[in-house]
CSV table of C-alpha atoms in Angstrom, one decimal:
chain,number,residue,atom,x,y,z
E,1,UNK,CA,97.1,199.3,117.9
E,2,UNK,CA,94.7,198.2,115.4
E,3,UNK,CA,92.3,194.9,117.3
E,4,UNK,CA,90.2,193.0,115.1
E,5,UNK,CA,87.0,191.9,116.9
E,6,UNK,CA,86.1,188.0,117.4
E,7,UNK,CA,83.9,186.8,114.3
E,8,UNK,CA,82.0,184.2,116.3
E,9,UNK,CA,80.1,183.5,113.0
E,10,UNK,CA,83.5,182.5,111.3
E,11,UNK,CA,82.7,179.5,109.1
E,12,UNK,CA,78.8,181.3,108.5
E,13,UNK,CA,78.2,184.9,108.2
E,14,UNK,CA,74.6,186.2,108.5
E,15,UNK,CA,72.6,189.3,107.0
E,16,UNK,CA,69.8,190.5,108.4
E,17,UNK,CA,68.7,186.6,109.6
E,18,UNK,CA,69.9,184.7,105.8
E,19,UNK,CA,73.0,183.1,105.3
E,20,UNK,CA,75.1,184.7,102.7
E,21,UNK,CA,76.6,182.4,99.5
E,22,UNK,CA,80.3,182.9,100.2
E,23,UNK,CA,83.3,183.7,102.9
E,24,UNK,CA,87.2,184.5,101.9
E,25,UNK,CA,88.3,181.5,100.2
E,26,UNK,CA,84.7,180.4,99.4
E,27,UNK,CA,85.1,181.1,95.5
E,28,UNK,CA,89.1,181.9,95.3
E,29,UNK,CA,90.1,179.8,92.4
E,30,UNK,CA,88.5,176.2,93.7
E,31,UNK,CA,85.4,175.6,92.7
E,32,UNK,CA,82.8,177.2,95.6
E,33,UNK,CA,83.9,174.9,98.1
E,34,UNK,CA,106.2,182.6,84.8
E,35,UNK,CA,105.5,183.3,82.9
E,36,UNK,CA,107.0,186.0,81.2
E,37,UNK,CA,108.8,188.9,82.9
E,38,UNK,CA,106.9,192.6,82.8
E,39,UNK,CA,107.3,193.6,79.3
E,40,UNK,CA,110.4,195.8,78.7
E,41,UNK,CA,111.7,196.4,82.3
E,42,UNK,CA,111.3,193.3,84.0
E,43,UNK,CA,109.3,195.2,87.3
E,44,UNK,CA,109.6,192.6,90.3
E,45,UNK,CA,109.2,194.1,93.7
E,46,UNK,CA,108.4,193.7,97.2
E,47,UNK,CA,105.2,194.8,98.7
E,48,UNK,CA,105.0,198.9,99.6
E,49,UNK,CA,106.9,200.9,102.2
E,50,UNK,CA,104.5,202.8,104.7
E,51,UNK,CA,105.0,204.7,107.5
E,52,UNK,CA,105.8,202.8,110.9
E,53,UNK,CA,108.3,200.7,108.2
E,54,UNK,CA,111.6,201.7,106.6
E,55,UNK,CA,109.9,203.7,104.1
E,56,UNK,CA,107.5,207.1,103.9
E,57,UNK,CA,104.7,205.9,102.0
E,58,UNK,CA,101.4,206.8,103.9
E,59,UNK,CA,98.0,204.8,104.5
E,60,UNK,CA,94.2,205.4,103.4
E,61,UNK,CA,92.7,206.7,106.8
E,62,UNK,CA,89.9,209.0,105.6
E,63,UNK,CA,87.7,210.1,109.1
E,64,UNK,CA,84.4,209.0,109.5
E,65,UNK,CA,82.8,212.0,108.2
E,66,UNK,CA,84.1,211.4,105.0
E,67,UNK,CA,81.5,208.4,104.6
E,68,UNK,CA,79.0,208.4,101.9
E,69,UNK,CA,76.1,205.4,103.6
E,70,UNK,CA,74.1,203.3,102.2
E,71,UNK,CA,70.9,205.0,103.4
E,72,UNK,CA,71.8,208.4,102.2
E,73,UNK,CA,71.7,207.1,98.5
E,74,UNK,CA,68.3,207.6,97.1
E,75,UNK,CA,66.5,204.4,95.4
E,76,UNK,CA,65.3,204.7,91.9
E,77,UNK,CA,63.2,202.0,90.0
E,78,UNK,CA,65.9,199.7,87.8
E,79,UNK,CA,64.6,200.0,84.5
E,80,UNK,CA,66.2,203.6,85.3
E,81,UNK,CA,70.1,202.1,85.1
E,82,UNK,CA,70.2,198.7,83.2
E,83,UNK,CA,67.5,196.1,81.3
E,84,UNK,CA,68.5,193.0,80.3
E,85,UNK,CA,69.4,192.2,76.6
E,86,UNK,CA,69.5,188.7,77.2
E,87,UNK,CA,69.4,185.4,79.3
E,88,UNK,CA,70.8,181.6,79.1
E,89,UNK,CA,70.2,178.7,81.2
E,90,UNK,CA,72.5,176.6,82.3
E,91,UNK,CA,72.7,173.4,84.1
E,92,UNK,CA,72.2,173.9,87.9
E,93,UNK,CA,75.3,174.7,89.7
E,94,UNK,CA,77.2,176.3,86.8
E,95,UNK,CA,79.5,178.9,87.8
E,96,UNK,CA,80.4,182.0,85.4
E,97,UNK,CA,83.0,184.7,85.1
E,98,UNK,CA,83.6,187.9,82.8
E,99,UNK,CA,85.9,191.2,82.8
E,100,UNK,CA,86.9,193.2,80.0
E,101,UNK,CA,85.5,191.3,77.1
E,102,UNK,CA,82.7,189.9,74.9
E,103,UNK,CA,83.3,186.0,76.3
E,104,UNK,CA,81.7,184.9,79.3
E,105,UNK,CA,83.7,182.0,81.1
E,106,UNK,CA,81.3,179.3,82.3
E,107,UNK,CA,82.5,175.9,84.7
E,108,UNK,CA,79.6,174.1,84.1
E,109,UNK,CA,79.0,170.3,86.1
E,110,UNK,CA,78.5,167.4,84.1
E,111,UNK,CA,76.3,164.5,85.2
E,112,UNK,CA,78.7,162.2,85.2
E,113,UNK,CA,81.7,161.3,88.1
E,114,UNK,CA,84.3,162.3,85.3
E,115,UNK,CA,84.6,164.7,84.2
E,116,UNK,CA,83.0,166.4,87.1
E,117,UNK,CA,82.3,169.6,84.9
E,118,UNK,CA,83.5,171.2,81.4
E,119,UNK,CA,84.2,174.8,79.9
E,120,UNK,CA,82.2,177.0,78.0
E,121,UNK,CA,82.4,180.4,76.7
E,122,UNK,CA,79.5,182.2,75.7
E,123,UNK,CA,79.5,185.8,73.4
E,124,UNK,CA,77.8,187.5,75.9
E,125,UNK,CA,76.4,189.6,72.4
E,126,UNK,CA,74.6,186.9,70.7
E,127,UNK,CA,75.0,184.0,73.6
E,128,UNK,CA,76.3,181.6,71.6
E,129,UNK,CA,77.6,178.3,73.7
E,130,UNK,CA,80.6,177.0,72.5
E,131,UNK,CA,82.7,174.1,74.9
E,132,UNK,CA,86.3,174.6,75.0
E,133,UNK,CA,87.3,171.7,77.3
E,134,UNK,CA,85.7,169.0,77.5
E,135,UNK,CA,87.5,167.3,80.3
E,136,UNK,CA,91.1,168.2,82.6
E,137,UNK,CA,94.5,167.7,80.8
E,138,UNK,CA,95.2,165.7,83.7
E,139,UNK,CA,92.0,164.2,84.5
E,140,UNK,CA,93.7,160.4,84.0
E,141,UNK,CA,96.0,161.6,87.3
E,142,UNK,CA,93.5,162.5,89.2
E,143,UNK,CA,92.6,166.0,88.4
E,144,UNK,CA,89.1,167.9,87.8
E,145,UNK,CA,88.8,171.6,86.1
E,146,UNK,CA,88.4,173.4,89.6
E,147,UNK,CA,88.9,177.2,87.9
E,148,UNK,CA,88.8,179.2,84.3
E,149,UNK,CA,89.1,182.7,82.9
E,150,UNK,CA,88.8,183.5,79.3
E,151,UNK,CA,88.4,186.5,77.0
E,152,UNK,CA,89.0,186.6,73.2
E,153,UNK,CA,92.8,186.1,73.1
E,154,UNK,CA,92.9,183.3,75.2
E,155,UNK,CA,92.1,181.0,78.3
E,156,UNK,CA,93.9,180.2,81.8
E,157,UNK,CA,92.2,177.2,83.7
E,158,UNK,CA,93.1,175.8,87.3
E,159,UNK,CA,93.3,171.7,87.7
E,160,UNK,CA,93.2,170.2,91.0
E,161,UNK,CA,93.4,166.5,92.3
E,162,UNK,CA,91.8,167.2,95.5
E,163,UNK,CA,92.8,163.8,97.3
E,164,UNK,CA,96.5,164.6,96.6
E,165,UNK,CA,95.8,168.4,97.1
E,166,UNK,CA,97.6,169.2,94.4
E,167,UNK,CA,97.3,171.5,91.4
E,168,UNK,CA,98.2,172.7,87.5
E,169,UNK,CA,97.5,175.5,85.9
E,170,UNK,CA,97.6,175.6,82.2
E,171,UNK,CA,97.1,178.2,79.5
E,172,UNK,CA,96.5,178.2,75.5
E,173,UNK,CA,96.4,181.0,73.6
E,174,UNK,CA,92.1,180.8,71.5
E,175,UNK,CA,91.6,181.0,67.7
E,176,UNK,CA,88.3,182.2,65.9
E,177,UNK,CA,87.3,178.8,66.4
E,178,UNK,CA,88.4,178.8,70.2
E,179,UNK,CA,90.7,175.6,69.5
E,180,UNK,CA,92.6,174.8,73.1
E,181,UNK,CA,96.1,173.8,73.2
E,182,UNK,CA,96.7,173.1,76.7
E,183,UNK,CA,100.2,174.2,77.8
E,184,UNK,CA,101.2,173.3,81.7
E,185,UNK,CA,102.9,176.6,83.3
E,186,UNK,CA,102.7,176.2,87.0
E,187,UNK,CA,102.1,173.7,89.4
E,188,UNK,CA,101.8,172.8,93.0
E,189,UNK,CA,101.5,170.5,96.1
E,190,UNK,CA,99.6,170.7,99.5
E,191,UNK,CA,101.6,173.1,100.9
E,192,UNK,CA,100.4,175.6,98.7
E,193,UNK,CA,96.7,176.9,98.5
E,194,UNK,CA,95.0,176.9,94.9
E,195,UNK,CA,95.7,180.1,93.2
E,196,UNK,CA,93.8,182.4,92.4
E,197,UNK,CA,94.0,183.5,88.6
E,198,UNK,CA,92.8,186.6,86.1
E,199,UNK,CA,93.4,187.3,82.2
E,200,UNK,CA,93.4,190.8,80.8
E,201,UNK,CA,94.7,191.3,77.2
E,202,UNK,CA,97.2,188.9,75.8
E,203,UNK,CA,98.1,188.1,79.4
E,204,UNK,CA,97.1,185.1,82.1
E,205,UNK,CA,97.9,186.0,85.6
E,206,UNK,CA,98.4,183.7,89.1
E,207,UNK,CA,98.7,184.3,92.2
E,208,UNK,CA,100.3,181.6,94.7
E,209,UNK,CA,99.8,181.4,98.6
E,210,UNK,CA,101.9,179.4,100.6
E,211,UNK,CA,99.0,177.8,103.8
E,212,UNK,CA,101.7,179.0,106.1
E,213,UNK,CA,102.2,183.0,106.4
E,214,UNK,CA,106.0,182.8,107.0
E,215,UNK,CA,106.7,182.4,103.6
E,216,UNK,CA,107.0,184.7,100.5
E,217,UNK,CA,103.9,184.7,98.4
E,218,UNK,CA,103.9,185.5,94.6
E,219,UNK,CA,102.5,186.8,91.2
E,220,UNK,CA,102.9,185.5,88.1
E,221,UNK,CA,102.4,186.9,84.3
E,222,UNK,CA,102.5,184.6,81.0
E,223,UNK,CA,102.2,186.5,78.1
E,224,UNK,CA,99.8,184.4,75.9
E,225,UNK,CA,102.2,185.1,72.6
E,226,UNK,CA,105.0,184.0,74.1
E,227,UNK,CA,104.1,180.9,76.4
E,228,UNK,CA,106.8,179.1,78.2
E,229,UNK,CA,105.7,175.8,79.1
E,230,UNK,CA,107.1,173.3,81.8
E,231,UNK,CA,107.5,169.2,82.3
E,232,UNK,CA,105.2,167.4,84.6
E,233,UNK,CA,108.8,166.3,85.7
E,234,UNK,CA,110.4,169.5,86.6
E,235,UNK,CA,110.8,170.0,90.7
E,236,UNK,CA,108.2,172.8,90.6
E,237,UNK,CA,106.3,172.9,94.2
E,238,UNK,CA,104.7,176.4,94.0
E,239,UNK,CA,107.4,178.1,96.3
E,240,UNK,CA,109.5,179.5,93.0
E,241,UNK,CA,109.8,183.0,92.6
E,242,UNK,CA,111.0,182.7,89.2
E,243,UNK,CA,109.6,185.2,87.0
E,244,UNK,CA,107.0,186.5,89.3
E,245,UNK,CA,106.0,190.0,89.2
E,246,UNK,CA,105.3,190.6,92.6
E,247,UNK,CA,106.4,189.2,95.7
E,248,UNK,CA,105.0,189.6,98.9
E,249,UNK,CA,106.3,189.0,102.5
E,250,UNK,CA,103.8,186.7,103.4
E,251,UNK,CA,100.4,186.2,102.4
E,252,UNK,CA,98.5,188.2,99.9
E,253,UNK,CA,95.0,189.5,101.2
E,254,UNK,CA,92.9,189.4,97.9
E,255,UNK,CA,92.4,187.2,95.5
E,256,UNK,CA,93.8,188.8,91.4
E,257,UNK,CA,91.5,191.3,90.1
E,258,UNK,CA,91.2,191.5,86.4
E,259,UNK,CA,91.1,195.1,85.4
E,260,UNK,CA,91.0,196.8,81.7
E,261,UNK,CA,94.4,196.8,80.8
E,262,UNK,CA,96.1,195.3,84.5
E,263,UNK,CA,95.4,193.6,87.6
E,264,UNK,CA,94.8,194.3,91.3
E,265,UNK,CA,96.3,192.6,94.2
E,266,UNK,CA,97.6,193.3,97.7
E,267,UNK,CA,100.7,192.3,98.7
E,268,UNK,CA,102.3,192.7,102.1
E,269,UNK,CA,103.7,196.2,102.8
E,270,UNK,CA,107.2,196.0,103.6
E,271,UNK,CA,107.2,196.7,107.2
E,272,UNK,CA,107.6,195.0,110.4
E,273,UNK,CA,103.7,195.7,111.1
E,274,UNK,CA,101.2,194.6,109.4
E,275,UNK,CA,100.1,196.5,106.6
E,276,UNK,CA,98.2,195.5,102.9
E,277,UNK,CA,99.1,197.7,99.8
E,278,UNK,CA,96.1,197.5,97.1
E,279,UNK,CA,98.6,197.6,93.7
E,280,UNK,CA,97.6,198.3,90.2
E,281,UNK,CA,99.8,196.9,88.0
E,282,UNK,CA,99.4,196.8,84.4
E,283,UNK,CA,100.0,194.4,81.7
E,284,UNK,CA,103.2,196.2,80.0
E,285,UNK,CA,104.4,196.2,83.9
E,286,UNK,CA,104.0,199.3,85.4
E,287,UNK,CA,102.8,200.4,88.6
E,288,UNK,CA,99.4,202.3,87.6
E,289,UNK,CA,98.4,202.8,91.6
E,290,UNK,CA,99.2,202.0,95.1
E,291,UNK,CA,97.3,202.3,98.0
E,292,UNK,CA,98.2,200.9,101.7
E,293,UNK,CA,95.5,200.3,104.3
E,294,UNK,CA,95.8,200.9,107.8
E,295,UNK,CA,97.7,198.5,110.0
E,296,UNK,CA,96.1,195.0,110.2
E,297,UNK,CA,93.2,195.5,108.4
E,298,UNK,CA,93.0,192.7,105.6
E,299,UNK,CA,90.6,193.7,102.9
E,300,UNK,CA,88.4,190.6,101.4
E,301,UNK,CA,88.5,191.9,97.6
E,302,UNK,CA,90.3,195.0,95.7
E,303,UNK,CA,90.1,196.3,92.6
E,304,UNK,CA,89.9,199.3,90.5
E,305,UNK,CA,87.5,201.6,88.6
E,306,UNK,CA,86.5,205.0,87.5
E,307,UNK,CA,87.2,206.7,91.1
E,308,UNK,CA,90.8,204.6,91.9
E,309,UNK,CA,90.6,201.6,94.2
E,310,UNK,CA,87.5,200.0,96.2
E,311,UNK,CA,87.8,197.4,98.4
E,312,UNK,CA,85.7,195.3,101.2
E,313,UNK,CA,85.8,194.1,104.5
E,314,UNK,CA,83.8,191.5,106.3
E,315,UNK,CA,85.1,192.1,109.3
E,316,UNK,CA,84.4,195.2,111.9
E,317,UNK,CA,87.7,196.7,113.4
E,318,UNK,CA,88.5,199.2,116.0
E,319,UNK,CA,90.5,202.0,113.9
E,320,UNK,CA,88.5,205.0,114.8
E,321,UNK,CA,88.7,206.4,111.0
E,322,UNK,CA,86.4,205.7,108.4
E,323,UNK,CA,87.6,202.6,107.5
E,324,UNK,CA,85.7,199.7,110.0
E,325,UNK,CA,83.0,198.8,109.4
E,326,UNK,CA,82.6,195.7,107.3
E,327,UNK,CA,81.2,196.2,104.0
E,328,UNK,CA,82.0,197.5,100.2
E,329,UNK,CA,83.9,201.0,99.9
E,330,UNK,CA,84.4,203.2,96.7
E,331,UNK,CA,85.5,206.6,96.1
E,332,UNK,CA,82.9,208.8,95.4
E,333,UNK,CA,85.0,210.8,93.4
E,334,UNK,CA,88.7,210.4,92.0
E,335,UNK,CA,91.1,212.5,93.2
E,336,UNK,CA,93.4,212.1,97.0
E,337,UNK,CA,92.4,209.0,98.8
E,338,UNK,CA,92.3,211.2,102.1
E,339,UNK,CA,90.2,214.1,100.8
E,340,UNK,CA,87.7,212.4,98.9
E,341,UNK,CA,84.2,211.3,100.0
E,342,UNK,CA,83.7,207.7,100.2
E,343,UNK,CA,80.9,205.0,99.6
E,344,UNK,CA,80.2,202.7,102.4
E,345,UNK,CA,78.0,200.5,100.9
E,346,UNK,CA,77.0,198.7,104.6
E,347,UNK,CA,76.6,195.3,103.6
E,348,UNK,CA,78.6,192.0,104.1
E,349,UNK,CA,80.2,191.6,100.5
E,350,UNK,CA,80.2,188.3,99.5
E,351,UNK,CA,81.5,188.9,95.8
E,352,UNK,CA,84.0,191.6,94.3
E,353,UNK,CA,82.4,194.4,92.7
E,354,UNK,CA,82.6,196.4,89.1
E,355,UNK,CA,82.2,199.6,86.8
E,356,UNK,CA,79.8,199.8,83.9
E,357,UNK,CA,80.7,203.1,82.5
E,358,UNK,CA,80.0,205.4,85.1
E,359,UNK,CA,77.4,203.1,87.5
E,360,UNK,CA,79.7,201.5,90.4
E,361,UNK,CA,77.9,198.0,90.5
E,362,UNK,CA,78.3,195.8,94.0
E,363,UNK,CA,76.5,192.4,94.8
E,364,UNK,CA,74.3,193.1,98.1
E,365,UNK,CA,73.2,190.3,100.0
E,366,UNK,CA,70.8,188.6,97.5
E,367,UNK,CA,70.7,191.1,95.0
E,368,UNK,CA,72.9,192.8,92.5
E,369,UNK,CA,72.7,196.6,92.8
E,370,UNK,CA,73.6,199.5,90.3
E,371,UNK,CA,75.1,203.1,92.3
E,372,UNK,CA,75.1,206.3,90.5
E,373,UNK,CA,77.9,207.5,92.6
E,374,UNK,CA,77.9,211.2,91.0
E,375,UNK,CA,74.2,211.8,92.3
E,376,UNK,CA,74.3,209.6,94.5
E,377,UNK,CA,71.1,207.5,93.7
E,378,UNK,CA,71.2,203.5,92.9
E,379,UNK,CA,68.9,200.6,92.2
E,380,UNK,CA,68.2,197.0,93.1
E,381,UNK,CA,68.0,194.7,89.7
E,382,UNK,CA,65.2,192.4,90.2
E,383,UNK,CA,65.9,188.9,91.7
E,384,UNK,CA,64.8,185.7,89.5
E,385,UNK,CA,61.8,184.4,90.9
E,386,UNK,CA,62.9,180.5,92.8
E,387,UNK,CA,66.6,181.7,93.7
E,388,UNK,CA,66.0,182.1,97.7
E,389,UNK,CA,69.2,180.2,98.3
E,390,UNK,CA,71.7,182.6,97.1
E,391,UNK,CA,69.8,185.3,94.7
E,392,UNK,CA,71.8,186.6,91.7
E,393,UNK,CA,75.7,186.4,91.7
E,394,UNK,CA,77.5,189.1,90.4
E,395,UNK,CA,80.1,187.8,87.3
E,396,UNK,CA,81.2,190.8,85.9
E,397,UNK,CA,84.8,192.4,86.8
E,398,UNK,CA,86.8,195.9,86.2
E,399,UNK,CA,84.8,198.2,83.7
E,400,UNK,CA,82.3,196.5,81.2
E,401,UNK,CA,79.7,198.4,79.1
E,402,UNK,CA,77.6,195.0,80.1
E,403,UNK,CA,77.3,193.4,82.9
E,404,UNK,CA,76.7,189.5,83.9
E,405,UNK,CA,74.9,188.3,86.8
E,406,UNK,CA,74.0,184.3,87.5
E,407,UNK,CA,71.6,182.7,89.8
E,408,UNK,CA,70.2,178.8,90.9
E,409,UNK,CA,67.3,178.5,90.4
E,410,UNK,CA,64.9,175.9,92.4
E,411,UNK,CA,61.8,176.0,91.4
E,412,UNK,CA,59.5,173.3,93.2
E,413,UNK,CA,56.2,174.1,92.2
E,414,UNK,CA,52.5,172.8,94.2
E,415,UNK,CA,52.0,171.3,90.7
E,416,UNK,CA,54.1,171.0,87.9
E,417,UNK,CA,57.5,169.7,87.1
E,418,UNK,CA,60.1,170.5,89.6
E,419,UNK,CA,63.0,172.8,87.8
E,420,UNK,CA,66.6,173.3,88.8
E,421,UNK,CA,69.1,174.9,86.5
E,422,UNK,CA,71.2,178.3,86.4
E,423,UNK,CA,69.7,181.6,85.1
E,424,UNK,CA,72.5,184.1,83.6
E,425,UNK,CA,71.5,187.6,82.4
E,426,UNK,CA,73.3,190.0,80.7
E,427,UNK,CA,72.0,193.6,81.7
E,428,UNK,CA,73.0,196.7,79.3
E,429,UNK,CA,72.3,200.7,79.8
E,430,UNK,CA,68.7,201.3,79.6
């Protein structure tokens, strides 16, 4: 019997004496506080069968020597891994996105009460600014943009009226001159958390939790070319499993992971214990990988790179294998899950991590650092100067030859103009 020990820093978790910018849920589609069937054979399944359940599918349990620590990776100076090719400021508070693509997804705050904040996409090549949406569809009901994700193709946003705790998510397909044309496909009352959302290719993802873990949870696909719209009238609460991809007995543990040509979540194994199966599923709808962690532990993020899966915990459990301690964990090299080394990069994640070619690329506590996992050295990218709050956020998901990190800056000077505003960088191979 797996036991999960008592967090008693639950609603604040703590690193080495500073307070860390997020915890689960923190940035899960709200703001920090179907879609088409799988193309061709219409995939729609339950979870994965593991031993201890009905079926014979068997867990990731490497032993403890197995683990590749943090302290046994050798530091190198940065300019060694990435420079920067380029920075934008933003207005302070502005929150940014990117996976896959040349388009970073920006939800920046206005100054004014409505709309409380607008998006922008930004060519992260010659950082042009360019707003897509001024203001939420529904913004004369109640609602404020709470969520985006955009690439080339296209553009899936989150609205939420947070008095009525209800939400919309719509989708356009973008033109060369990113014209929107909003298109409603899902939406949901109280009962119902805010999903979490992901674009890859010419598809726009969702993922939707019912607050109550009795119920079935689900994933849903829209295919940007083929966009099937519904009525603010239709009796839509959330709960329909119509066309979703993926249906889990209960609640999902991480939030969609937007890969190069799929996604990443993890459903509920089917079994009477409790088991999480990491699942790569890609955008034509097949099942790319599957991986099922031991009983009860309940990863924070997934998602998939050069090696297969990595995943984090931020919590410490009792397992006796290689998998408790809290932190990020990577294989080292691909091949079986079991016989592999892996990274355990010992720090409390507090943001999903990426690939840039072949540099695995995790967000520490204040910093963003850079792991050459095949000679096992890394780097720490330097910090803006005035961003002592939270340090640099990581942006960038699944495999980018750049990546994008963000921070707020304060900067409150003995003399001089005070200065508050966002700081994103785009760093390339040096």
């Amino acid at each position: 019997m797996v036991t999960k020990r008592k967090n008693n820093l639950d609603k604040t978790v703590y690193d080495n004496g500073k307070i860390l910018i997020t915890r689960r849920h923190l940035i899960y589609g709200a703001i920090g506080v179907g879609a088409a069937a799988a193309a061709g054979a219409g995939l729609k399944f339950v979870g994965e069968k593991v031993v201890g359940g009905p079926g014979s599918q068997t867990t990731i349990d490497f032993p403890v020597n197995s683990l590749v620590k943090t302290e046994e990776l050798k530091e190198e100076q940065a300019e060694n891994f990435m420079k920067t090719s380029g920075d934008v400021k933003l207005p302070y508070g502005t929150l940014a996105w990117a996976n896959n693509s040349d388009v970073i997804t920006c939800l920046v705050p206005t100054k004014k009460p409505k709309p409380l904040a607008n998006v922008e996409l930004i060519n992260n090549k010659k950082l042009d600014r360019v707003v897509v949406i001024k203001e939420a569809k529904s913004q004369k009901d109640g609602f404020d943009i709470m969520d985006a994700r955009a690439n080339d193709r296209g553009i899936i946003w989150t609205e939420v009226n947070i008095l009525q705790g209800e939400w919309r998510i719509y989708c356009s397909k973008l033109n060369d001159n990113f014209d929107v044309e909003p298109k409603l496909i899902d939406k949901g009352g109280s009962a119902w958390e805010t999903p979490t959302i992901a674009i890859c290719d010419n598809c726009v993802y969702w993922q939707v939790l019912n607050k109550s873990g009795n119920i079935n949870s689900f994933v849903k696909k829209m295919d940007l070319n083929n966009i099937k719209a519904i009525r603010l009238t239709e009796d839509i609460t959330g709960n329909n499993d119509i066309d979703a991809i993926i249906t889990s007995n209960g609640r999902m543990s991480t939030p969609i992971y937007a890969c190069n040509d799929g996604i990443v979540v993890s459903p509920r194994a089917d079994s009477k214990q409790i088991y999480y199966s990491m699942t790569y599923i890609t955008n034509d709808g097949s099942k790319k990988d599957s991986a099922t962690l031991p009983q009860s532990i309940k990863p924070l993020h997934a998602g998939y790179g050069n090696t297969g899966f990595n995943f984090s915990l931020d919590a410490i459990y009792n397992t006796g294998s290689g998998i408790s301690n809290l932190g990020t964990y990577a294989p080292v090299t691909e091949g079986d899950y079991n016989k592999v080394k892996w990274l355990n990069f010992a720090r409390t994640p507090s943001a999903p991590p990426c690939w840039s070619d072949n540099y695995f690329v995790i967000r520490s506590t204040m910093s963003v650092c850079v792991a050459d996992l095949e000679n096992l050295k890394y780097c720490i990218l330097e910090r803006p100067n005035a961003s002592d709050d939270y340090g640099d956020y990581l942006a960038s998901t699944g495999n980018c030859n750049k990546i994008v990190t963000y921070a707020s800056i304060y900067d409150q000077p003995v003399t001089g103009e005070e200065q508050k505003y966002c700081l994103l960088r785009v760093w390339e191979h040096a």
